[in-house]
Coordinates of C-alpha atoms in Angstrom, one line a residue:
M1 CA 85.9 73.0 87.3
A2 CA 89.4 72.7 88.4
K3 CA 91.6 72.2 91.2
H4 CA 95.7 73.0 92.0
S5 CA 97.6 74.1 94.6
L6 CA 99.4 76.5 92.3
T7 CA 99.7 80.3 93.8
V8 CA 100.0 83.4 92.0
K9 CA 102.5 84.3 94.9
G10 CA 103.3 82.2 98.1
C11 CA 106.0 80.7 100.6
I12 CA 106.3 78.3 103.5
G13 CA 108.4 78.7 106.8
K14 CA 109.3 76.1 110.0
F15 CA 106.9 75.9 112.5
S16 CA 108.9 76.9 115.5
H17 CA 106.1 78.8 118.3
Q18 CA 103.2 79.8 116.7
E19 CA 101.2 78.4 113.5
V20 CA 100.5 82.0 110.8
Y21 CA 98.5 81.1 107.8
V22 CA 98.2 84.4 105.3
L23 CA 96.3 84.5 102.5
N24 CA 96.3 87.7 99.9
V25 CA 92.9 86.9 98.3
Q26 CA 92.0 89.4 94.9
F27 CA 88.4 89.3 92.8
T28 CA 87.9 90.6 89.8
D29 CA 84.1 91.4 90.6
K30 CA 83.6 93.3 93.8
N31 CA 80.7 91.2 95.1
S32 CA 82.3 87.5 95.1
I33 CA 82.2 85.5 97.8
L34 CA 85.2 83.2 99.2
Q35 CA 84.2 80.3 100.0
L36 CA 87.2 78.8 102.6
E37 CA 87.3 75.6 104.0
I38 CA 89.8 75.1 106.8
S39 CA 90.5 71.5 108.0
R40 CA 93.0 70.1 110.8
D41 CA 94.4 67.0 111.1
S42 CA 91.9 64.7 113.4
L43 CA 95.0 62.9 114.8
D44 CA 96.3 66.0 116.2
E45 CA 94.5 65.7 119.3
K46 CA 96.8 68.1 121.0
I47 CA 95.7 71.5 121.4
T48 CA 98.6 73.5 121.3
E49 CA 98.7 76.6 124.0
T50 CA 99.1 79.2 121.5
P51 CA 96.3 78.7 119.0
P52 CA 97.0 79.3 115.1
V53 CA 96.7 82.5 113.4
I54 CA 95.1 83.0 110.1
I55 CA 95.3 86.3 108.3
V56 CA 92.9 86.7 105.6
T57 CA 92.9 90.0 103.5
T58 CA 90.7 90.7 100.1
N59 CA 89.4 93.7 98.2
P60 CA 86.4 95.1 99.6
G61 CA 82.9 93.7 98.8
V62 CA 84.2 90.1 99.0
Y63 CA 82.2 88.3 101.5
L64 CA 84.3 84.9 103.6
F65 CA 82.4 82.0 104.2
I66 CA 84.4 79.6 106.8
T67 CA 83.2 75.7 107.1
G68 CA 85.5 72.8 108.2
S69 CA 86.8 70.7 111.1
A70 CA 89.2 73.5 112.1
I71 CA 85.7 75.5 113.4
N72 CA 86.0 72.7 116.4
Y73 CA 89.7 74.2 117.4
P74 CA 90.9 77.2 119.0
V75 CA 91.5 79.7 116.1
T76 CA 92.6 83.3 116.0
L77 CA 91.4 85.0 112.5
Q78 CA 91.8 87.9 111.5
Y79 CA 90.3 89.7 108.2
S80 CA 89.9 92.6 106.4
N81 CA 86.5 92.3 105.3
Y82 CA 83.1 91.4 107.2
A83 CA 83.6 87.4 107.7
M84 CA 80.2 85.3 107.5
T85 CA 81.0 81.7 108.6
S86 CA 78.9 78.4 108.2
S87 CA 78.2 78.1 112.3
D88 CA 77.6 81.0 114.6
D89 CA 78.7 78.6 117.4
K90 CA 82.5 78.8 117.3
P91 CA 83.3 79.6 121.2
N92 CA 86.8 78.8 120.6
W93 CA 88.1 81.5 117.9
N94 CA 88.5 84.7 118.1
I95 CA 87.7 86.9 115.1
S96 CA 88.7 90.3 114.7
Q97 CA 88.8 92.8 111.9
V98 CA 91.9 94.3 111.2
N99 CA 93.1 96.9 108.9
L100 CA 95.3 95.0 106.5
P101 CA 97.8 95.6 103.2
G102 CA 96.5 94.7 100.0
N103 CA 100.0 94.0 98.3
S104 CA 101.5 90.6 99.3
E105 CA 104.9 92.0 100.2
E106 CA 103.5 94.2 102.8
L107 CA 101.0 92.3 104.3
L108 CA 103.9 89.7 104.9
Q109 CA 106.2 92.3 106.5
W110 CA 103.3 93.0 108.2
A111 CA 102.5 89.5 110.1
K112 CA 106.2 88.6 110.5
A113 CA 106.1 92.3 112.4
N114 CA 103.1 91.2 114.4
Y115 CA 104.0 87.3 115.1
L116 CA 107.9 87.4 114.0
E117 CA 107.0 84.0 111.7
V118 CA 104.8 83.3 108.8
T119 CA 104.4 79.3 108.5
F120 CA 102.4 79.9 105.2
F121 CA 101.8 82.8 102.5
A122 CA 99.8 82.5 99.7
E123 CA 98.4 85.0 96.8
L124 CA 95.2 84.0 94.9
Q125 CA 92.9 85.2 92.0
N126 CA 89.5 84.8 91.6
P127 CA 89.0 81.6 93.3
K128 CA 85.9 79.5 93.4
K129 CA 87.2 77.7 96.5
V130 CA 89.7 77.5 98.4
Y131 CA 91.1 74.3 101.2
L132 CA 93.5 75.0 103.6
D133 CA 94.9 72.2 105.6
L134 CA 96.4 73.2 108.7
K135 CA 99.8 71.5 109.2
K136 CA 103.0 72.5 111.2
D137 CA 105.5 72.3 108.3
K138 CA 108.7 71.2 110.2
T139 CA 110.6 70.6 107.0
G140 CA 110.4 73.9 105.3
P141 CA 112.9 76.9 105.2
E142 CA 113.9 78.8 108.0
T143 CA 111.8 81.7 107.2
C144 CA 109.0 82.2 104.3
E145 CA 110.1 84.5 101.1
L146 CA 107.9 84.7 98.6
Q147 CA 108.5 83.0 95.1
Q148 CA 106.2 83.7 91.9
N149 CA 104.0 80.7 90.7
F150 CA 104.7 78.7 94.0
H151 CA 103.4 75.5 94.7
A152 CA 101.5 74.9 98.0
T153 CA 101.4 71.2 97.7
N154 CA 99.7 69.5 100.8
I155 CA 98.7 72.7 102.5
L156 CA 96.8 74.3 99.7
Q157 CA 93.9 73.5 97.0
V158 CA 92.2 76.1 94.9
E159 CA 89.1 75.6 92.8
Y160 CA 88.4 77.8 90.0
P161 CA 85.7 77.6 87.1
I162 CA 86.6 76.3 83.9
V163 CA 86.3 79.0 81.0
D164 CA 88.8 78.2 78.4
I165 CA 87.3 75.4 76.6
Q166 CA 88.1 75.5 72.9
T167 CA 85.5 73.4 70.6
C168 CA 86.0 72.9 66.7
V169 CA 83.1 71.6 64.4
V170 CA 84.1 68.1 62.2
P171 CA 82.0 69.1 59.0
N172 CA 81.0 65.3 58.8
E173 CA 77.6 64.0 57.3
E174 CA 76.3 62.2 60.0
P175 CA 78.3 62.6 63.5
V176 CA 77.1 60.3 66.7
K177 CA 80.3 61.3 69.1
N178 CA 82.0 64.0 70.5
V179 CA 85.3 64.0 71.8
Y180 CA 87.3 65.9 74.5
I181 CA 91.1 66.6 75.1
V182 CA 92.3 67.3 78.4
H183 CA 95.9 68.5 78.3
I184 CA 97.2 69.5 82.2
T185 CA 101.2 70.5 81.9
H186 CA 103.1 71.2 85.4
Q187 CA 105.6 74.2 85.7
H188 CA 107.6 71.6 88.0
P189 CA 106.1 67.8 86.9
Q190 CA 106.7 65.7 89.8
P191 CA 106.0 62.1 88.6
S192 CA 104.3 59.2 90.2
H193 CA 101.6 61.7 91.0
V194 CA 97.8 60.7 90.3
I195 CA 95.0 63.5 88.8
D196 CA 91.4 62.9 89.1
I197 CA 89.3 63.0 86.5
N198 CA 85.5 63.0 87.4
V199 CA 83.5 63.2 83.8
T200 CA 79.8 63.8 84.1
I201 CA 77.0 63.3 81.0
N202 CA 74.8 66.5 80.7
N203 CA 72.5 64.3 78.6
G204 CA 73.3 60.7 79.1
P205 CA 73.2 57.7 78.5
C206 CA 74.8 57.8 75.1
D207 CA 74.1 55.3 72.6
K208 CA 77.8 56.4 71.3
P209 CA 80.0 57.5 74.3
P210 CA 82.3 60.3 74.1
T211 CA 86.0 59.9 73.8
V212 CA 88.1 61.4 76.5
Y213 CA 92.0 62.4 75.6
L214 CA 93.8 62.8 79.0
K215 CA 97.4 63.9 78.1
S216 CA 99.9 64.8 81.1
E217 CA 103.8 64.7 81.5
E218 CA 105.4 61.2 81.5
G219 CA 104.8 59.9 84.9
Y220 CA 101.7 60.9 86.0
S221 CA 98.3 58.7 86.3
W222 CA 94.8 59.0 86.2
N223 CA 92.2 58.6 88.6
I224 CA 88.5 58.2 86.3
Y225 CA 84.9 58.3 87.6
N226 CA 82.8 57.8 85.3
Q227 CA 81.9 54.6 83.4
D228 CA 79.6 55.3 80.2
I229 CA 82.8 57.1 78.3
G230 CA 85.6 55.7 76.9
I231 CA 89.4 56.7 77.5
S232 CA 92.8 57.3 76.0
A233 CA 95.4 58.4 78.7
S234 CA 98.9 59.5 78.5
G235 CA 99.3 57.3 81.8
N236 CA 98.2 54.3 83.0
S237 CA 94.8 55.2 84.4
T238 CA 92.1 53.3 86.9
L239 CA 88.5 53.4 85.4
N240 CA 85.8 51.8 88.1
N241 CA 89.0 49.7 89.9
F242 CA 89.8 48.8 86.1
M243 CA 93.4 49.1 84.9
I244 CA 93.4 50.9 81.5
P245 CA 97.3 50.9 79.9
A246 CA 98.6 54.2 78.7
N247 CA 98.7 55.6 75.1
V248 CA 101.3 57.5 73.9
L249 CA 99.9 60.8 72.5
P250 CA 101.9 63.8 71.2
D251 CA 102.9 66.9 72.9
S252 CA 101.3 69.8 71.4
K253 CA 97.7 71.0 71.0
E254 CA 97.7 70.7 67.6
E255 CA 98.9 67.3 67.3
L256 CA 96.2 66.1 69.6
I257 CA 93.3 67.4 68.0
E258 CA 94.8 66.0 65.1
T259 CA 95.1 62.5 66.3
A260 CA 91.7 62.4 67.7
R261 CA 90.4 63.6 64.2
R262 CA 92.2 60.7 62.8
N263 CA 90.9 58.3 65.1
G264 CA 87.2 59.4 65.3
G265 CA 87.0 59.7 61.8
A266 CA 83.6 59.9 60.0
E267 CA 82.0 59.5 63.3
L268 CA 82.9 62.5 65.1
K269 CA 80.4 65.8 65.5
S270 CA 82.8 68.1 67.6
I271 CA 86.4 68.1 69.0
S272 CA 86.5 70.2 72.6
Y273 CA 90.1 71.2 73.8
L274 CA 90.8 72.3 77.5
H275 CA 94.0 73.0 78.8
V276 CA 95.0 73.2 82.2
S277 CA 98.2 74.1 84.4
D278 CA 98.9 72.2 87.5
A279 CA 95.0 70.7 88.1
S280 CA 95.1 67.9 90.5
Y281 CA 91.4 67.7 90.0
V282 CA 89.5 68.2 87.1
H283 CA 85.9 68.0 86.7
L284 CA 84.9 67.6 83.0
P285 CA 80.8 68.0 81.7
V286 CA 80.3 66.3 78.4
S287 CA 77.4 65.6 76.2
C288 CA 75.8 63.2 73.7
V289 CA 75.3 63.2 70.1
T290 CA 71.6 62.4 69.9
E291 CA 70.8 60.2 66.5
V292 CA 67.7 62.3 65.8
P293 CA 68.3 65.9 65.7
K294 CA 65.6 67.5 68.9
E295 CA 62.9 69.4 66.9
I296 CA 63.1 71.5 70.2
P297 CA 65.7 73.9 69.8
Q298 CA 68.0 75.2 73.0
E299 CA 66.2 78.9 72.3
P300 CA 63.5 78.4 74.7
E301 CA 66.0 77.7 76.9
D302 CA 67.7 80.9 76.3
L303 CA 64.2 82.7 76.7
C304 CA 63.9 81.4 80.0
L305 CA 67.1 82.6 81.4
N306 CA 66.7 85.7 79.9
L307 CA 63.6 86.5 81.0
L308 CA 64.8 85.6 84.7
H309 CA 67.7 88.0 84.4
S310 CA 65.5 91.2 82.9
S311 CA 62.7 90.8 85.1
L312 CA 64.5 90.2 88.4
Y313 CA 64.4 92.6 90.9
S314 CA 65.2 92.7 94.3
M315 CA 64.1 95.3 97.4
C316 CA 65.5 95.4 101.1
N317 CA 64.9 97.3 103.7
E318 CA 66.1 97.2 107.5
E319 CA 63.4 94.0 108.1
R320 CA 63.0 93.1 104.6
L321 CA 64.3 91.4 101.3
I322 CA 61.4 90.5 98.6
I323 CA 62.4 89.3 95.1
S324 CA 59.9 89.8 92.1
M325 CA 60.3 88.6 88.9
S326 CA 57.9 88.4 85.9
K327 CA 54.6 86.1 86.1
E328 CA 55.4 84.9 82.2
V329 CA 58.1 82.8 84.0
M330 CA 55.8 80.1 85.1
K331 CA 55.0 79.9 81.2
V332 CA 58.2 80.5 79.4
C333 CA 60.3 78.3 81.8
N334 CA 57.6 75.3 81.4
L335 CA 57.6 75.2 85.6
Q336 CA 54.6 73.2 87.1
S337 CA 54.6 74.9 90.1
L338 CA 55.1 78.0 92.8
D339 CA 57.3 75.6 94.7
D340 CA 59.6 75.4 92.3
I341 CA 60.4 78.9 92.8
S342 CA 62.2 79.7 96.1
F343 CA 64.7 81.1 98.6
E344 CA 67.9 78.9 99.9
E345 CA 65.5 77.6 102.1
R346 CA 62.4 75.6 100.7
G347 CA 58.9 75.1 102.0
G348 CA 56.1 77.7 103.6
E349 CA 57.0 81.2 103.5
C350 CA 59.9 80.8 101.8
T351 CA 58.4 79.5 98.4
A352 CA 57.3 82.4 95.8
K353 CA 53.2 83.8 95.4
T354 CA 52.0 85.7 92.9
A355 CA 50.8 89.3 93.0
K356 CA 49.1 90.7 89.9
D357 CA 51.6 90.2 87.1
H358 CA 54.5 89.4 89.7
I359 CA 56.3 86.4 91.1
V360 CA 57.2 87.4 94.3
L361 CA 58.9 85.9 97.2
S362 CA 59.3 87.9 100.4
T363 CA 61.3 87.2 104.1
S364 CA 62.7 88.8 107.1
K365 CA 66.5 89.1 107.2
T366 CA 66.5 86.5 109.4
E367 CA 64.2 83.5 107.8
C368 CA 64.5 81.6 104.6
M369 CA 68.2 81.3 105.8
S370 CA 68.5 85.2 105.3
F371 CA 71.4 87.0 106.8
A372 CA 72.7 90.4 107.3
N373 CA 75.9 91.2 106.7
G374 CA 76.7 95.2 107.1
N375 CA 74.9 96.9 104.8
K376 CA 73.5 94.1 102.8
I377 CA 70.4 91.0 103.3
I378 CA 72.1 88.0 101.5
N379 CA 69.9 85.2 100.3
K380 CA 69.6 82.5 97.4
L381 CA 67.6 82.3 94.8
Y382 CA 66.9 78.7 93.1
V383 CA 64.4 78.3 90.4
R384 CA 64.0 74.4 89.5
R385 CA 62.4 72.2 86.8
G386 CA 61.9 69.4 88.9
D387 CA 64.9 67.8 90.6
L388 CA 67.2 70.7 88.2
I389 CA 68.0 73.6 89.4
I390 CA 68.0 75.7 86.2
F391 CA 68.7 78.6 87.5
E392 CA 70.7 80.1 90.7
N393 CA 71.7 83.5 91.4
T394 CA 72.9 84.9 94.9
I395 CA 70.8 88.0 96.2
M396 CA 72.8 91.0 97.6
C397 CA 70.4 93.7 98.1
E398 CA 71.8 97.1 99.6
I399 CA 69.8 98.7 102.0
P400 CA 69.3 101.6 101.0
T401 CA 70.6 104.6 103.2
I402 CA 68.0 108.1 104.3
K403 CA 69.5 110.9 105.7
V404 CA 67.1 113.9 107.0
E405 CA 68.4 117.3 108.1
V406 CA 66.4 120.2 109.1
F407 CA 67.6 124.0 107.8
Q408 CA 66.0 127.6 108.8
S409 CA 68.3 129.0 105.7
P410 CA 68.3 128.0 102.4
D411 CA 72.6 127.6 102.0
F412 CA 71.7 124.5 104.4
T413 CA 74.2 125.8 106.8
L414 CA 73.8 125.3 110.7
P415 CA 71.1 122.3 111.4
T416 CA 68.5 122.3 113.4
K417 CA 65.7 120.8 115.0
I418 CA 63.0 123.7 115.0
F419 CA 60.5 124.8 112.5
D420 CA 60.0 128.7 112.6
A421 CA 55.7 129.3 111.9
D422 CA 56.4 132.7 110.6
K423 CA 59.7 131.5 108.4
V424 CA 60.1 129.0 105.6
T425 CA 62.0 126.3 106.9
Y426 CA 64.3 123.7 104.5
V427 CA 64.8 119.8 104.9
Q428 CA 67.2 117.9 103.2
V429 CA 66.9 114.6 102.8
D430 CA 69.9 112.4 101.1
T431 CA 69.4 108.7 100.0
S432 CA 71.3 106.3 98.0
L433 CA 67.6 104.7 96.6
F434 CA 67.5 106.3 93.2
I435 CA 64.4 104.0 91.9
R436 CA 61.4 105.2 94.0
S437 CA 58.0 105.3 93.4
V438 CA 57.5 107.5 96.9
S439 CA 59.6 110.2 98.2
K440 CA 57.6 112.5 101.0
C441 CA 58.3 114.2 104.2
D442 CA 55.6 114.9 106.7
L443 CA 55.0 116.7 109.6
L444 CA 53.1 115.6 112.2
V445 CA 51.1 117.4 114.8
G446 CA 49.0 116.0 117.0
D447 CA 46.4 114.5 115.4
K448 CA 46.8 116.6 112.2
T449 CA 49.8 115.5 109.6
L450 CA 51.1 118.3 107.4
I451 CA 52.7 117.3 103.6
L452 CA 55.9 119.6 102.9
N453 CA 56.7 121.0 99.5
K454 CA 58.8 118.7 97.8
S455 CA 61.3 120.2 94.9
R456 CA 63.7 118.9 92.5
P457 CA 66.2 116.6 93.8
Q458 CA 69.9 117.2 93.4
V459 CA 72.0 114.1 92.1
M460 CA 75.0 113.3 93.9
M461 CA 77.5 110.9 92.7
N462 CA 75.9 108.0 95.4
Y463 CA 72.8 109.4 96.2
L464 CA 70.3 111.7 95.5
S465 CA 69.4 115.0 97.7
W466 CA 65.9 115.6 97.8
I467 CA 64.9 119.8 99.3
F468 CA 61.5 119.7 100.9
N469 CA 60.1 123.1 102.7
T470 CA 57.3 124.4 104.6
E471 CA 56.3 127.4 102.1
G472 CA 52.4 128.1 102.8
L473 CA 52.2 125.8 105.3
S474 CA 50.3 126.9 108.4
L475 CA 52.2 125.3 111.7
P476 CA 50.8 125.2 114.9
E477 CA 53.5 125.8 117.6
T478 CA 54.1 122.8 119.5
D479 CA 57.1 121.0 121.4
S480 CA 56.2 117.8 120.8
A481 CA 56.0 117.3 116.5
K482 CA 57.6 114.9 114.4
L483 CA 59.2 114.8 110.8
S484 CA 58.8 111.6 109.2
C485 CA 60.5 111.0 105.3
E486 CA 59.5 107.7 103.3
F487 CA 60.9 106.5 100.8
C488 CA 60.0 103.6 98.6
Y489 CA 61.2 101.7 95.9
G490 CA 59.5 102.2 92.1
Y491 CA 59.4 99.0 90.9
D492 CA 55.8 98.2 89.5
I493 CA 55.0 95.6 91.7
P494 CA 51.9 95.4 94.2
L495 CA 54.4 95.0 97.2
D496 CA 55.7 98.3 99.0
C497 CA 59.7 98.2 100.5
C498 CA 60.1 101.6 101.8
V499 CA 62.8 103.6 104.1
Y500 CA 62.0 105.2 107.0
E501 CA 64.0 108.4 108.6
S502 CA 61.6 110.6 111.7
L503 CA 63.1 113.2 113.8
D504 CA 61.3 115.0 117.2
V505 CA 61.0 118.4 116.5
T506 CA 59.8 121.7 117.6
I507 CA 57.8 124.1 116.1
V508 CA 58.0 128.1 117.7
N509 CA 56.4 131.5 116.2
R510 CA 58.3 134.0 116.8
S511 CA 55.3 136.5 115.5
N512 CA 53.4 135.6 118.6
P513 CA 53.7 138.4 121.1
K514 CA 52.7 136.2 123.7
T515 CA 55.5 133.7 123.2
R516 CA 57.9 136.3 120.9
G517 CA 61.4 136.1 122.9
L518 CA 63.4 139.0 123.5
G519 CA 65.6 140.7 121.2
M520 CA 68.8 141.9 121.1
E521 CA 68.2 145.3 121.7
S522 CA 66.0 144.3 125.1
V523 CA 68.9 142.0 126.3
L524 CA 71.0 145.1 126.3
G525 CA 69.0 147.6 127.5
I526 CA 67.8 145.1 130.3
T527 CA 71.5 144.5 130.9
F528 CA 72.6 148.1 131.1
G529 CA 70.1 148.9 133.4
A530 CA 70.7 146.3 135.6
F531 CA 74.7 147.4 135.6
L532 CA 73.4 151.2 136.4
I533 CA 71.1 150.4 138.9
G534 CA 73.6 148.0 140.8
A535 CA 76.5 150.8 140.6
L536 CA 73.7 153.3 142.1
L537 CA 73.2 150.5 145.0
T538 CA 76.8 150.1 145.8
A539 CA 77.3 154.1 146.0
A540 CA 74.8 154.8 148.2
L541 CA 76.0 151.8 151.1
W542 CA 79.6 153.3 150.4
F543 CA 78.5 156.7 151.7
I544 CA 76.0 155.4 154.2
Y545 CA 79.3 153.7 155.9
T546 CA 81.8 156.3 155.5
R547 CA 79.3 158.6 157.8
T548 CA 78.5 156.7 160.0
R549 CA 82.2 155.5 160.6
S550 CA 83.3 159.2 161.2
S551 CA 80.6 159.8 163.8
F552 CA 81.8 157.0 166.2
K553 CA 85.4 158.3 166.2
M554 CA 83.8 162.2 167.5
Q555 CA 82.1 161.2 170.8
P556 CA 83.8 162.0 174.1
V557 CA 85.5 159.7 176.1
P558 CA 83.2 159.4 179.6
T559 CA 85.4 159.3 183.3
L560 CA 84.9 156.9 186.1
P561 CA 83.3 158.3 188.9
G562 CA 84.4 158.1 192.9
G563 CA 88.1 159.2 192.4
S564 CA 90.2 161.8 193.2
E565 CA 92.4 163.1 190.7
S566 CA 95.2 164.0 193.3
S567 CA 95.6 160.9 194.5
S568 CA 98.3 158.8 193.2
T569 CA 96.8 155.6 194.0
N570 CA 93.2 156.0 192.7
H571 CA 95.2 157.6 189.4
S572 CA 97.0 154.1 189.1
I573 CA 94.2 151.8 190.0
D574 CA 91.6 153.3 187.8
S575 CA 93.8 154.7 184.6
T576 CA 92.3 151.8 182.7
Q577 CA 90.1 153.6 180.2
S578 CA 86.9 151.9 178.2
T579 CA 85.7 152.9 174.7
P580 CA 82.3 151.6 173.4
C581 CA 83.9 148.8 172.0
S582 CA 86.0 147.6 174.8
T583 CA 85.0 147.1 178.6
S584 CA 87.2 147.9 181.9
S585 CA 89.0 145.6 183.9
R586 CA 89.4 146.3 187.5
A587 CA 92.1 145.4 189.7

């Protein structure tokens, strides 16, 4: 493992108002885990009114684990995918999911548009772990402008696994020692810097300790952590507080290998060469050469790992995570107890048990350090031999999806929740569970269970579409039936792991005259009849009204008695007439 501050692209900007740190981290494997350790200077006790902002974008499917001292400070985190942190108790953190661009240039412009300034930006590829130190840089440029192969010194450290070690075997008759060459080059050498080297011996202690050659540019020195090795370094080095003077070493790979071959002579068994760019820390595993060859070859260990990989299965649903493997693992891997196989948390229900020909681990999604992340349940599987971990695997089990719909026609249009007892009703089940032992749909009516007919599934891109129907089934009428569909994993183990979906449905019988609904002809007839009756009633009422009104107008108007028509005084006083709708008024 190597650690350095080199980025694919990056930049820094001067802090003025708010610290904004942007990380664009891309992985080749979509199921990778980004470990991000964020630290805050312990001497910076004063908390600013505006918390720092951390923006992280990754490709889909990558999970973000956050640790570090910055969890105790107010921080705003914006990320492009689901983030799982080391602690659920972060009252000072403001965490949100944002749709972020994946291109570094666009991401930088997005950050500037939203926060005006960017304190630090880095693009990384396939890191094992990222260390981010939140520091206010008051000496950087006025604005953050992307640069290729940018060195993020004092702000960022990135761990990468070492994968490119070249080894050549030296044809000696009685070899007793291995040699390792660590060649570190820097794009922009910075003299007086120290490189830390941690050397671990896989099969020590050694009768003939391996020799490690350390080569870098002039001016670099080395801190070495291990005492049972030989050292030849191009700069001054410190080994367990002992100073070792520098040696003169050549610059090229070929000359370094030739120097190691010449100095090792007949003792050499192999020479391994490792080139690392811009590393500030390297962890180098080495091995001894045993004087007496081992009678037990390495194949049993390979058989153990091969058996673990080939027989390991994971299953999950909304509630549980189950892991199974062959029972032969105990014998092939030379394990002493089932306790040697466990989840990340050991002991009790978190260790393995036997079930017929299988070894099984089962836990809920919240126990044994399991956690649910979106549509996945995540945990770690460990296989130990004594205190040595011989196998470690991150389990990311995706919970299968299941969707159930009811249709009254074979073209699967217009979903419904009504089953017609007189016709064939179709049920379509879409599920992402391809490997299954059980796939069925039942209708539960009271205490009776009716099993639906199943036909061949249609294979889609990411799921299977199963079709069920009620052909030949006698369905009783009810408004409280339940349709239940069950799909289970098909691995040959005694533990079931299934996904379920159910719907409340109604069963009607349209051919039963007691409950048969009105047809369209009946509805139209009733409507027309009601309209005709209403029209006739309206005409009759109008006729009665007009006849009554005309008879009132033809009645004679009576004269008041007791007056003489020739008397002008009486005529004047009694000239007011009354009508059937008014009263007379007299002076």
